[in-house]
XYZ file of C-alpha atoms in Angstrom:
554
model
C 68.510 212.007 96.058
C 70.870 213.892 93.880
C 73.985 211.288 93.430
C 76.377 214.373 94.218
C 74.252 216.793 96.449
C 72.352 215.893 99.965
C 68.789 216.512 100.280
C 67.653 219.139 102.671
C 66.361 215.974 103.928
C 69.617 214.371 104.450
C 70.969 216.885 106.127
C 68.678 217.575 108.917
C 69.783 214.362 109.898
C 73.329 214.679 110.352
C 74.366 214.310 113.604
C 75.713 218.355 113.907
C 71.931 219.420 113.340
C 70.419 216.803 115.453
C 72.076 217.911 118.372
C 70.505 221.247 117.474
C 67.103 220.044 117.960
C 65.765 220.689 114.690
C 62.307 221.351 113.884
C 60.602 222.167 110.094
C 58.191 224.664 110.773
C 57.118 225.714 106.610
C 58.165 224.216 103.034
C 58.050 220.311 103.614
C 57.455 219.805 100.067
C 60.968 221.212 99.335
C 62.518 218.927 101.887
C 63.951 216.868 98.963
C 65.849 219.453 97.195
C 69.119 219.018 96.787
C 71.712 221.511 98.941
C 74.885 222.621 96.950
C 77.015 224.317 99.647
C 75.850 225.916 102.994
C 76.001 229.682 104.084
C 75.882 231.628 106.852
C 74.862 234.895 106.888
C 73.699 237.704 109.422
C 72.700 240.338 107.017
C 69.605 240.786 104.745
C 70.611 241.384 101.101
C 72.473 238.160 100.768
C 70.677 237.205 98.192
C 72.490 238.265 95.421
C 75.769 236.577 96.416
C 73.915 233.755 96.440
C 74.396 231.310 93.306
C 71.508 228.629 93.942
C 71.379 225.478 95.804
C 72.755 226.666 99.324
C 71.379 226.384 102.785
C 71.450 229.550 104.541
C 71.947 229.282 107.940
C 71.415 232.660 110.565
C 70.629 233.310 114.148
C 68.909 236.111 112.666
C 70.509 238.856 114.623
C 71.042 240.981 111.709
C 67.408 240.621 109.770
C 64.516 243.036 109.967
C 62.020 243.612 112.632
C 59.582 244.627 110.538
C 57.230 241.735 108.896
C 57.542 243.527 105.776
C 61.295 242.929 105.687
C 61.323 239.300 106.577
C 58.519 238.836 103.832
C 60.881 240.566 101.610
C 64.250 238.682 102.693
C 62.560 235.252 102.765
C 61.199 235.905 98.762
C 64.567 236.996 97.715
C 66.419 233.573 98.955
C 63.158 232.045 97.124
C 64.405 233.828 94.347
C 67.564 232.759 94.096
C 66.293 229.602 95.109
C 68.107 228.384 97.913
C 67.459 225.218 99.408
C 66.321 226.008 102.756
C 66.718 228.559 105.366
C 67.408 227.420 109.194
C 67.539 229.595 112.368
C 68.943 229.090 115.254
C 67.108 230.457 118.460
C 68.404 232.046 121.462
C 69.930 235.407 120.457
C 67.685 237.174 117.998
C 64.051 234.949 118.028
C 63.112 232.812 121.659
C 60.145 231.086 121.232
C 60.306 230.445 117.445
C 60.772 231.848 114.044
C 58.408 235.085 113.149
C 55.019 234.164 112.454
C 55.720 236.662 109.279
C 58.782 234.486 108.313
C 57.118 231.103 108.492
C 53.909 232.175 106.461
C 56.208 233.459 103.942
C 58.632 230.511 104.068
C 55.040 228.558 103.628
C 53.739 230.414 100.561
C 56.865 229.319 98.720
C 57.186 225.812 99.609
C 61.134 226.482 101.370
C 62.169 224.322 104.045
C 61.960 226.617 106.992
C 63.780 224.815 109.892
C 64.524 226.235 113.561
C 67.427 224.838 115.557
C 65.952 225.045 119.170
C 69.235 224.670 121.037
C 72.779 226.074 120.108
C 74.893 225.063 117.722
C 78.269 225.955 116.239
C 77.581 226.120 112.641
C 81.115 225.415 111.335
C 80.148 221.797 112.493
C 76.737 221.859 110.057
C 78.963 223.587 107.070
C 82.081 220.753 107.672
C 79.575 217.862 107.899
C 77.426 219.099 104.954
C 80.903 219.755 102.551
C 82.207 216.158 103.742
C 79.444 214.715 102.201
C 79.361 216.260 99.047
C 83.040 215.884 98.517
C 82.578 212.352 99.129
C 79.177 212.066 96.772
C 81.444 213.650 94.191
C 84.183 211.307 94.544
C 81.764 208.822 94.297
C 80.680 210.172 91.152
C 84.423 210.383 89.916
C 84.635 207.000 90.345
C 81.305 205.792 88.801
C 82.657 207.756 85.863
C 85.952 205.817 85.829
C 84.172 202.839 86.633
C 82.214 203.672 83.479
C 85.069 204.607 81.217
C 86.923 201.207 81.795
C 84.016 198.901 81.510
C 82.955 200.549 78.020
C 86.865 200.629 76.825
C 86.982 196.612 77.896
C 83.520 195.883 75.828
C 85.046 198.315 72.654
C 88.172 196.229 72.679
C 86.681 192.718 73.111
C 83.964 193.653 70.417
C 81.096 192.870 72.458
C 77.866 192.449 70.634
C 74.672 195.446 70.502
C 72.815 193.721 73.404
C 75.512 193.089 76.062
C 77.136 196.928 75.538
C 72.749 197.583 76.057
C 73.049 194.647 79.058
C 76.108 196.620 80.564
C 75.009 200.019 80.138
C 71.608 199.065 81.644
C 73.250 196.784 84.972
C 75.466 200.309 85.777
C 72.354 202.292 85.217
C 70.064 200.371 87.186
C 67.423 201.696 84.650
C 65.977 200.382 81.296
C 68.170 200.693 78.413
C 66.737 200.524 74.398
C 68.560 200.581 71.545
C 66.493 201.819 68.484
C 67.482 202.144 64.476
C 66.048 205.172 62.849
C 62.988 203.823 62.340
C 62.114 203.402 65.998
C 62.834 199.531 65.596
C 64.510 197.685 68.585
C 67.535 196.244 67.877
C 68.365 195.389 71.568
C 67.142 196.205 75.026
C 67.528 195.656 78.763
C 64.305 196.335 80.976
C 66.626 196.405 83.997
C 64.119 194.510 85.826
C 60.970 195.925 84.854
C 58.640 194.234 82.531
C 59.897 193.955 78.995
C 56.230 193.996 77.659
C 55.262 196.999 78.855
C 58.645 198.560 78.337
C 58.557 197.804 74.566
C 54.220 197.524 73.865
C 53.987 199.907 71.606
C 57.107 201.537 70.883
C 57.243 203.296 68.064
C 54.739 205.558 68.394
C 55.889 205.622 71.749
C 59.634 206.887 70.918
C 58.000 209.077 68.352
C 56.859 210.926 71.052
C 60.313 211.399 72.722
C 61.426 214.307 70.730
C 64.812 215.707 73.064
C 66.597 218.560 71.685
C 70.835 218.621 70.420
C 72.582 215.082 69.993
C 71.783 213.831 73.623
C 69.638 215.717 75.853
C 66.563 214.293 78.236
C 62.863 214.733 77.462
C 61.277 215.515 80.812
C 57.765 214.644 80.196
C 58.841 211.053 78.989
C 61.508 210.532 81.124
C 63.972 209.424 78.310
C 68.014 210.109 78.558
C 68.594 209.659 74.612
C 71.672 210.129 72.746
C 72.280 208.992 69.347
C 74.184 206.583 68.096
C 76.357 207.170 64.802
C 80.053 207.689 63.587
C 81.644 209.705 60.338
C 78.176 211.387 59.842
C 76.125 208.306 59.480
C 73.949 208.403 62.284
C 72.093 204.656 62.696
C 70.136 204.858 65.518
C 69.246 205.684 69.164
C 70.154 205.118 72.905
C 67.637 205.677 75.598
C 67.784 205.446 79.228
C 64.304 205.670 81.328
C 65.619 208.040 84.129
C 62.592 207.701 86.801
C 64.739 210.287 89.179
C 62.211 213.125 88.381
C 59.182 211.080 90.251
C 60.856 210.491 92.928
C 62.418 213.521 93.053
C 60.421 216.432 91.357
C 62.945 219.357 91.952
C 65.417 217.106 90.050
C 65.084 218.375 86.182
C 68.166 216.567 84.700
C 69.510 213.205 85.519
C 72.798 213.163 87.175
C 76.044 213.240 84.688
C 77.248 210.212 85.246
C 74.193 208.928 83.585
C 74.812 211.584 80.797
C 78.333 210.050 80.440
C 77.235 206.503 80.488
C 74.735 206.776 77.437
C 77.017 208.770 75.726
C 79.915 206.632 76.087
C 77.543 203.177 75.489
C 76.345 205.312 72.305
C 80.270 205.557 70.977
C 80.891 202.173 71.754
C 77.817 200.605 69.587
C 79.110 202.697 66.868
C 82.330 201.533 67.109
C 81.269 198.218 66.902
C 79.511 198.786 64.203
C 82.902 200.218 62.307
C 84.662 197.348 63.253
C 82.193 194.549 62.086
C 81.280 196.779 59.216
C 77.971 194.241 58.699
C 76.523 194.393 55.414
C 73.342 192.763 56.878
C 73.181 195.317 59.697
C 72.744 194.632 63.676
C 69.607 192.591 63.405
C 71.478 189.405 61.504
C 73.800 186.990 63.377
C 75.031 184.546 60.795
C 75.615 181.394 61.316
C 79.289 179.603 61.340
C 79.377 178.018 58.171
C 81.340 178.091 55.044
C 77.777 179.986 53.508
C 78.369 182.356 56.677
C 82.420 182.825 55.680
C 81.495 183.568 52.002
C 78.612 186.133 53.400
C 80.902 187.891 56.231
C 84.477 187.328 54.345
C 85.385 185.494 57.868
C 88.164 183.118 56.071
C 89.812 183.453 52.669
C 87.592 182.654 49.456
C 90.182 179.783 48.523
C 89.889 178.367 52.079
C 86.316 178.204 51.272
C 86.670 176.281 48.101
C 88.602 174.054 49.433
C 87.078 173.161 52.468
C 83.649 172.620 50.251
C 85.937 170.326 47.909
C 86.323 168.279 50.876
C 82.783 168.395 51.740
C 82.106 167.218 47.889
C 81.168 170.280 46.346
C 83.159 171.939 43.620
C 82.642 175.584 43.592
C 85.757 176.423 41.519
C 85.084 176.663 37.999
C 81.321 176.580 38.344
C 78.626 179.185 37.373
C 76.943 179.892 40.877
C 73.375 180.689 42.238
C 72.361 181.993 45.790
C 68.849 180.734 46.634
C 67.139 181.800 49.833
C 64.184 179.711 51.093
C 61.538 181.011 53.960
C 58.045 180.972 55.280
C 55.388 183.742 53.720
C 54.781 186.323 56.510
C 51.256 184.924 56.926
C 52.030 180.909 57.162
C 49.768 179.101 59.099
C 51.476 177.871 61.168
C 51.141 177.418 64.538
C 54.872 177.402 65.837
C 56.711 180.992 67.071
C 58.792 182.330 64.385
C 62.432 182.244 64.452
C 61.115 178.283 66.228
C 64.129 175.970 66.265
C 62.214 173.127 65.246
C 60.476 174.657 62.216
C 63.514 175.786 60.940
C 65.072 172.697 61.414
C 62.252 170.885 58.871
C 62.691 173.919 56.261
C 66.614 173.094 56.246
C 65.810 169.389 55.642
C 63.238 170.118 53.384
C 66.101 172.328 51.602
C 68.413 169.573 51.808
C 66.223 166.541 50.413
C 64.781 169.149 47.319
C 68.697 169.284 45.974
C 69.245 165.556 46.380
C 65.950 165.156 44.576
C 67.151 167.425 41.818
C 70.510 166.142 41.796
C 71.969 169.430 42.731
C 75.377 169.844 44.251
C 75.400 172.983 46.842
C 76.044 174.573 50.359
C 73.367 174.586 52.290
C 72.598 175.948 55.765
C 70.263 178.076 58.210
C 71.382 182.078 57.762
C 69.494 183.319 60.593
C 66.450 182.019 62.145
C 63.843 182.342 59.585
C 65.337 181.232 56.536
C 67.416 178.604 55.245
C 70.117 179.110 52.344
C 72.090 177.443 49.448
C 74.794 178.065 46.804
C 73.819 176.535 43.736
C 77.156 174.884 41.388
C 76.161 174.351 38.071
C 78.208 173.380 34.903
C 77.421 176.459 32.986
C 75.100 179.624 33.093
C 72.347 177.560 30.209
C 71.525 175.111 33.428
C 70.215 177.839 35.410
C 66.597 178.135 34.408
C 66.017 174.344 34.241
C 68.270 173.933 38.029
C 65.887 176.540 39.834
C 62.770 174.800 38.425
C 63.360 171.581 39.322
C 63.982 172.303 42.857
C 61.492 174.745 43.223
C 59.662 171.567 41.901
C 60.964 169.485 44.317
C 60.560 171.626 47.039
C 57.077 171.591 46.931
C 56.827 168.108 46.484
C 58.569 167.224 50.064
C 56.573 169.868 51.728
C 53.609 168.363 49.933
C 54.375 165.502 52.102
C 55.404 166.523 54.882
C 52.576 168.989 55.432
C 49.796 168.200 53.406
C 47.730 171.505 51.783
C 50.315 173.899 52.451
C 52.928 173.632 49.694
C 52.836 177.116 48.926
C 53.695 178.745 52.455
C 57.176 179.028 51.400
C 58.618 181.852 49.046
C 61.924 180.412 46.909
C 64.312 183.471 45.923
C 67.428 183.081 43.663
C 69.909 185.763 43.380
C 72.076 186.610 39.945
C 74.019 183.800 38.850
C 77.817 184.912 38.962
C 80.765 182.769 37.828
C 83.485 183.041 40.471
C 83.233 182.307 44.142
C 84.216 185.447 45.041
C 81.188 186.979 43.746
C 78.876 184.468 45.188
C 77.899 186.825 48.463
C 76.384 189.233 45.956
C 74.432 186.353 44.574
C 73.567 184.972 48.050
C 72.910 188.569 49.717
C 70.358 189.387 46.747
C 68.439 186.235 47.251
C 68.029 186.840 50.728
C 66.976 190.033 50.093
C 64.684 188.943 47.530
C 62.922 186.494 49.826
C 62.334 189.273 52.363
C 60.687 191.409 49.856
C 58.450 188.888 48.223
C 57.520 187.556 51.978
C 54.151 188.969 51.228
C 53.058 188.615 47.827
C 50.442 187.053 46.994
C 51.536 185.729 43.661
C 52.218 181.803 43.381
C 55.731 181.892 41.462
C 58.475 178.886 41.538
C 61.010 181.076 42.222
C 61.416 185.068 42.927
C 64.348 186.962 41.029
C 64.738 190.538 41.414
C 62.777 191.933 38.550
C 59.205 190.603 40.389
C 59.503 192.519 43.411
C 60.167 196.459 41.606
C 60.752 199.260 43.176
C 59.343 197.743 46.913
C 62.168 195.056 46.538
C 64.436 197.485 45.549
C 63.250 199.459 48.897
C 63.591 196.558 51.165
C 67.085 195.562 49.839
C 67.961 199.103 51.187
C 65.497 199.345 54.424
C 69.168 198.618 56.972
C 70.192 201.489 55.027
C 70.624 204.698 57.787
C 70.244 207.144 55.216
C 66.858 205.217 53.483
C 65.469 205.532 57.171
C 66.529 208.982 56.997
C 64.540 209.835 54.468
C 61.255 208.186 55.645
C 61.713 210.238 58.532
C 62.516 213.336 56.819
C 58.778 212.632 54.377
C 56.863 211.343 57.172
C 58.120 212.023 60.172
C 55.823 214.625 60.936
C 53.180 212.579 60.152
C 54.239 209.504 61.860
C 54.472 211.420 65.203
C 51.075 213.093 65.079
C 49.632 209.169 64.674
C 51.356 208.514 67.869
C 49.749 211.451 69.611
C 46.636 210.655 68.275
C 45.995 207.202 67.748
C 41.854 207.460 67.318
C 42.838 210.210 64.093
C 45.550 209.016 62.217
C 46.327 210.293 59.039
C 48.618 207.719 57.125
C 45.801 205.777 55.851
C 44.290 208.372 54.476
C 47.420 209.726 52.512
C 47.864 205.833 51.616
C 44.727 205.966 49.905
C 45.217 208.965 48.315
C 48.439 208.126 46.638
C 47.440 204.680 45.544
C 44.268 205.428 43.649
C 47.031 207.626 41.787
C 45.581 211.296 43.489
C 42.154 210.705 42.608
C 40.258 212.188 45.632
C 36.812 210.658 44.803
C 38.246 207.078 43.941
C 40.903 207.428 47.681
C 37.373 208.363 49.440
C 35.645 205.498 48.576
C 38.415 203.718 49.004
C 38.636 205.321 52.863
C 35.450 204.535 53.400
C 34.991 208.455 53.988
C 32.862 211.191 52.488
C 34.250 213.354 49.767
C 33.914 216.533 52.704
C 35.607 214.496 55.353
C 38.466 212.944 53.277
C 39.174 216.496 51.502
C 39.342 218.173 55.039
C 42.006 214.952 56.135
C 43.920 215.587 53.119
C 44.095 219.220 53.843
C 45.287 218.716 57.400
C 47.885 216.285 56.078
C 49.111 218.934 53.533
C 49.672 221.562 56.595
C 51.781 218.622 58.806
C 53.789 217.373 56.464
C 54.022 221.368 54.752
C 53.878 219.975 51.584
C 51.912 220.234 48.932
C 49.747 217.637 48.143
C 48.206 218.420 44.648
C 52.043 218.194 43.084
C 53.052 215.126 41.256
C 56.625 215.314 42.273
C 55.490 215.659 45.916
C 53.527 212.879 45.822
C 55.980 210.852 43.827
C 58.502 211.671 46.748
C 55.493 210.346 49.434
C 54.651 207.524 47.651
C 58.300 205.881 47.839
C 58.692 206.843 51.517
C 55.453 205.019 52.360
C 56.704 202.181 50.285
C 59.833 203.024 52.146
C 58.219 203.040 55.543
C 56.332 199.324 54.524
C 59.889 197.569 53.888
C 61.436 199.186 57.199
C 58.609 197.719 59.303
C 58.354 194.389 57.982
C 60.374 192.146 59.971
């Protein structure tokens, strides 16, 4: 059901056309449209004072004897399309509608319906208009209903995934938010299974391709608007809108739905002003003093001297941000983001400093890594600090988990010699440890200079306009993969580009004949309409695949 319009449905059973007697003699697959205003009408050329949407109601005492002309008046309300058509008998037809009107009614799928015993239709027109007048107010008021609870969540600064909760409990329908990427960042499967809502989902939402700013893809059955403020558009909103199966003649979802996505959408971004997150949606720091240095949440003296009282000085020292986490491929068995595994890491963390005799702040920053703020005497100590606790490190995790010292990667940021610059310091390591999550290589500590240009790619993968830019090189690419997942081409322009262009060597290295690769290659060259034989091109491919790698690892 449209939520402002009856059905032609609904109407037939309203008590004024009950007591009709109604009967559907053609079109019961168009009982379900919906019926914008009612009409009566006597004469045969109506049709073009008709707008769309209206049921037409006639005793037929004006319409043509001939078959020819009924054919011809029943195609033009088809036309127009009108909802329905409904005759009353008695004065112009006894026994039933003309067999030339219902075959013609038939051939068109519209509701054909004859009222076998009189009825005043000014009590069909008022019945029909009081319930659209009170479906619209009913709409007025979702919309106001809409308007305050979004204003209330904007004010109170409500988080990504209760504005997604609340858009998604007034929708009644499944509500994703995505970053440009096509990465979640927070969802509500309004009941439905979150599995098979999200299984998949990039290549998925790749295929969701609405036209203007918010608009609805019919044959996915998305509502998506995006999300974005000042130019900067950050992401996506979707709504799953299953109105069209259950209603097929339904091509758009209703506007409060429109309104609701759209206001949600301007709501996320506003929050997103307002926090003004360095770290982006996905981290939620934790409410320490390394967590007020990180999100400037209390004054940088405050800070010092609530870590005086804790027994570290930070004034006056030369200090170093040090991220510690698992490799992306540890062993073991627990969940990440596991409360209990973290827990160990941050005691492991803890008992490393004490070993070195280090003084710092240390803490969980989200839930797969554990931080610390290094105060040392002076900049020389530096070197000779971060070895022994890398050092140290390993030792208690030697212990504690025998044959797995290495699992961890230990990042340091640049050392910096005020507290006010010791988020850069802190931020970098993090960043740092993301980056070097994968590599292979067994160092003490990571610094900046060992993860190149894919560190300097991951620092920036939160960045909208990085994720731009993927999509803008590969885009075209990534979405034919999603339609065809048994063909997909990325490898093969992976290959290509890291044995440095040479076809033969990227072949082999496919695991493909020279014919078959050159003929991928080619194909690649007309979707992404670039030219694949230029250096600069390929320069400009290579960094959005390394691009693409530091968006998706999370």
């Amino acid at each position: 059901m449209s939520p402002v319009f009856p059905t032609v449905r609904e109407v037939l059973a309203l008590d004024p056309v009950q007591h009709g007697g109604p009967r559907l003699v053609a079109g019961e697959a168009g009982l379900d449209r919906p019926v914008r205003w009612v009409h009566v009408t006597e004469v045969p050329d109506i049709a073009t004072l008709l707008r769309g949407g209206e049921l037409v109601l006639t005793t037929g005492i004006g319409l043509p004897a001939q078959d020819a002309g009924l054919r011809a008046f029943v195609a033009a309300l088809a036309d127009v399309p009108v909802s329905g058509l409904v005759v009353e008998l008695g004065r112009r037809y006894v026994g039933g509608a003309p067999r030339a009107m219902v075959t013609a009614a038939a051939q068109r799928d519209l509701p054909l319906v004859e009222l076998r015993r009189a009825t005043p239709f000014v009590r069909i027109t008022e019945a029909v208009h009081a319930l659209i007048v009170d479906a619209q107010l009913h709409e007025l008021r979702a919309a106001e209903e809409i308007h305050q609870r979004f204003t209330e969540l904007s004010v109170s600064g409500a988080e990504p995934q209760e504005v997604v909760r609340q858009a998604a409990a007034l929708a009644g329908c499944p509500v994703v938010l995505e970053n440009m990427s096509r990465q979640v960042l927070a969802y509500d499967p309004a009941g439905v299974s979150a599995e098979l809502l999200l299984d998949g989902w990039e290549e998925h939402s790749r295929r969701i391709r609405p036209t203007g700013r918010t608009a609805y893809d019919s044959d996915s059955g998305w509502l998506v608007t995006t999300v974005g403020a000042r130019g900067q558009d950050w992401g996506r909103l979707l709504l799953r809108w299953p109105g069209r199966q259950l209603v097929p003649d339904e091509a758009t979802p209703p506007t409060r739905l429109t309104i609701l996505v759209e206001r949600a959408a301007s709501t996320l971004a506003l929050g997103r002003l307002i926090r003004r997150d360095a770290e982006g949606l996905e981290r939620q720091l934790h409410r320490t003093l390394l967590t007020a240095l990180l999100d400037h949440s209390r004054p940088v003296d405050e800070v010092a001297l609530r870590a005086r009282a804790l027994g570290v000085v930070l004034e006056r020292r030369h200090l170093v941000g040090v991220v510690v986490r698992q490799r992306a491929d540890d062993a073991d068995d627990s969940p990440p983001g596991d409360p209990a595994r973290l827990r160990d890491l941050a005691e492991a963390v803890g008992q490393a400093l004490r070993e070195a005799k280090l003084t710092a702040l240390t803490s969980a920053l989200d839930d797969q890594s554990v931080g610390a703020l290094l105060a040392l005497p002076e900049p020389a100590a530096e070197p000779r600090a971060l070895t022994a606790f890398a050092a140290a490190l390993r030792r208690v995790r030697l212990d504690a988990r025998p044959g797995s010292p290495a699992a961890l990667v230990v990042a340091a940021g640049s050392g910096v010699d005020g507290l006010r610059e010791a988020r850069r310091s802190l931020v970098e390591a993090r960043q740092v440890a993301d980056a070097a999550r994968r590599d292979r290589r067994d160092l003490p500590v990571f610094r900046l200079p060992h993860v190149g240009l894919a560190g300097l790619l991951h620092l920036l993968r939160d960045d909208p306009r990085l994720q731009t830019f993927v999509e803008r090189e590969l885009g075209p690419l990534l979405s034919y993969d999603a339609r065809h997942p048994r063909d997909r081409l990325l490898g093969t322009l992976r290959a290509y580009l890291e044995q440095g262009r040479n076809k033969s060597a990227a072949a082999n290295a496919a695991h493909l004949s020279r014919p078959a690769f050159y003929e991928r290659l080619a194909r690649i060259a007309r979707i992404l309409d670039a030219d694949v034989d230029s250096v600069e091109t390929c320069l400009s491919l290579h960094v959005a695949l390394l691009a693409l790698d530091a968006v998706r690892a999370r």
